[in-house]
Amino acid sequence: MAPATPRAGTGIGRSIVLIGLPGAGKSSVGKRLAQMLGLPFHDADLEIEAAAGLPITEIFARYGEPHFREGERRVIARLLAGPPLVLATGGGAYVDPETRRAIRESGALTVWLRVEIPLLLPRVSNRATRPLFLQQDPEAVLQRLRAARHPIYAEADLTVDCCDESPEDTTARVQRAIEGFSAPARLPVALSGREYDVVVGEHLLERAGGLLSGALPGRRVAIISDASVAALHLPALRGGLEAAGFTIGASLTIPPGEGSKSLASFGRVLEELLAAGIDRNTAVVALGGGVVGDLAGFVAASALRGLPFVQVPTTLLAQVDSSVGGKTGINLASGKNLAGAFWQPRIVLADTGVLATLSPRELRAGYAEVAKHGLLQGPLWDWCEAEGARAVAGDAAALRHAVLESCRLKSAVVAADEREESAEGGRALLNLGHTFGHAVEAECGYDGSLLHGEAVALGLGLAARLSARLGFCEAGLPGRVEAHLAAVGLPARLAELPRRFPVERLMARMRKDKKVREGRMRFVLLRAPGQAFTWSEVPPAEVESLLRDEGCLS
């Protein structure tokens, strides 16, 4: 008999693997789910018994658990190599690392049926013939299995909490969860020494522990956030970590705003982490925007000469830019990000769902970096002009696209020039608009009157104007850039700001920019969208003239 094919409209094009403790209902739900989806159903334990010609208890007694797990792994891999199906696994199958890897590599969707012990006890009371329950107290066995297996089950793609209801109702809820599931995207950042993933999708905070477990050396973390972000998102992150067996050794908050990127905050956070008893296997998790990520990353690079680091960006600006690439640092009186380190994260979790909590101004400020990436990449700029307003308005699909494409561009640039060492071009291109923007931002004193993204928007317009004045791009490009930025609500011209900046002070700031080489200012300029380059031969008088024309004070 040929295997059934998925029903039209279900959207299920891959196998479904059900995992959970004994008594979770994997077989009863699996049979019903397979029927609803028009897929064949298989029970891994029954397949193993059929292949061995022995009951599982006999396999354990004769050959031991390692032999059983090896056979189980082969059976599951064989089943998942075929057409899509629904597969109920034994409670210990997913705990085996090799089996877990085989399930992932097959492309199957794993669904954890999570059931609390009081509901499981009556269901396992008739399982005295199962190996784990032989002459054992069922509740004690379940407690032991829960402690050992739940942290690993948390790595499943989907978790469905099952309550005291009929198998039909549970199956319906599982089906709805599957049909509503959208797998997060994984973008690799391939560095010379190692590789890490940027994970982009919704509901990642709730799954944080499962997503981090394979990327970190241990399950102990210290979280650094700011007070505003912590109030909104720390409970979800804590829950996601603790569900996977993580211990939160410290949870520190800093005041919101650019003022926290200071030597004083850096020292205080370091002292508090050390007082909390961190060790070399404690990972520092940055939960917040660019300020939190930059500060926490520098702390992670410095504490005990280097701790594992995780970025969990919660602003659009951080998701599309600062969380990827390993640049960390703090501000000094002389300028922005002048003390810091290259310290790559082990993984980046960009939960696009949290962007719904941003204010319109913060969303617009983050979009400035998307526009920058568009000008660097080319086709993304066309998308910005056509669809950018949807992203700024909070459209979930547009924001996901903006984050994905920005991270795709940045990960490729970082992989090619991790430490910004290329003589020309390379990672320095990511500073398009930043030489001007950082100078204006520093002149404002990081007091919140001008957000970083707003300063970048101003810098993009100025970089385009400088490119046109020097004859590198079409005369119409600056107007096109400024018109788009203004259309999405960003400041596009210096004259729009309520204050005027002395030319001499902005020039002094720019001469201290990190891109300065041998005393010469280096700018990122444009020939067209998708054609950016670095240039160290810009006459200072031309820059001064541009600033005066834009309303700066002589």
CSV table of N, CA and C in Angstrom, one decimal, residues 25 42 217 273 291 305 357 365 391 423 440 476 496 515 549:
chain,number,residue,atom,x,y,z
A,25,GLY,N,1.4,10.7,25.6
A,25,GLY,CA,0.4,10.5,24.6
A,25,GLY,C,0.9,10.6,23.2
A,42,HIS,N,3.9,6.0,12.3
A,42,HIS,CA,4.8,4.9,12.8
A,42,HIS,C,5.2,5.2,14.3
A,217,PRO,N,29.3,26.3,26.2
A,217,PRO,CA,30.1,25.2,26.8
A,217,PRO,C,29.4,24.7,28.0
A,273,LEU,N,29.5,41.2,38.3
A,273,LEU,CA,29.6,39.9,37.8
A,273,LEU,C,30.6,39.0,38.6
A,291,VAL,N,23.2,49.7,23.0
A,291,VAL,CA,24.0,50.1,24.2
A,291,VAL,C,24.3,48.9,25.0
A,305,ARG,N,39.4,37.4,31.3
A,305,ARG,CA,40.1,37.4,30.0
A,305,ARG,C,39.3,36.7,28.9
A,357,THR,N,7.1,46.0,20.6
A,357,THR,CA,7.1,46.8,21.8
A,357,THR,C,7.9,48.1,21.7
A,365,ALA,N,14.5,54.9,14.1
A,365,ALA,CA,15.9,55.0,14.2
A,365,ALA,C,16.6,53.7,13.8
A,391,ALA,N,7.8,48.6,7.0
A,391,ALA,CA,8.6,48.2,8.1
A,391,ALA,C,8.6,49.2,9.2
A,423,ALA,N,42.7,47.2,3.5
A,423,ALA,CA,43.2,48.6,3.3
A,423,ALA,C,42.2,49.5,2.7
A,440,VAL,N,28.1,64.2,14.9
A,440,VAL,CA,26.9,65.0,15.3
A,440,VAL,C,26.3,64.4,16.6
A,476,GLY,N,21.5,63.5,-8.6
A,476,GLY,CA,20.2,63.3,-8.0
A,476,GLY,C,20.2,62.3,-6.9
A,496,GLU,N,17.3,70.6,9.7
A,496,GLU,CA,16.1,70.2,10.4
A,496,GLU,C,16.2,70.1,11.9
A,515,LYS,N,38.2,55.4,11.7
A,515,LYS,CA,38.7,55.1,10.4
A,515,LYS,C,39.9,56.0,9.9
A,549,ASP,N,27.3,74.6,4.0
A,549,ASP,CA,26.1,74.7,3.1
A,549,ASP,C,24.9,74.0,3.8
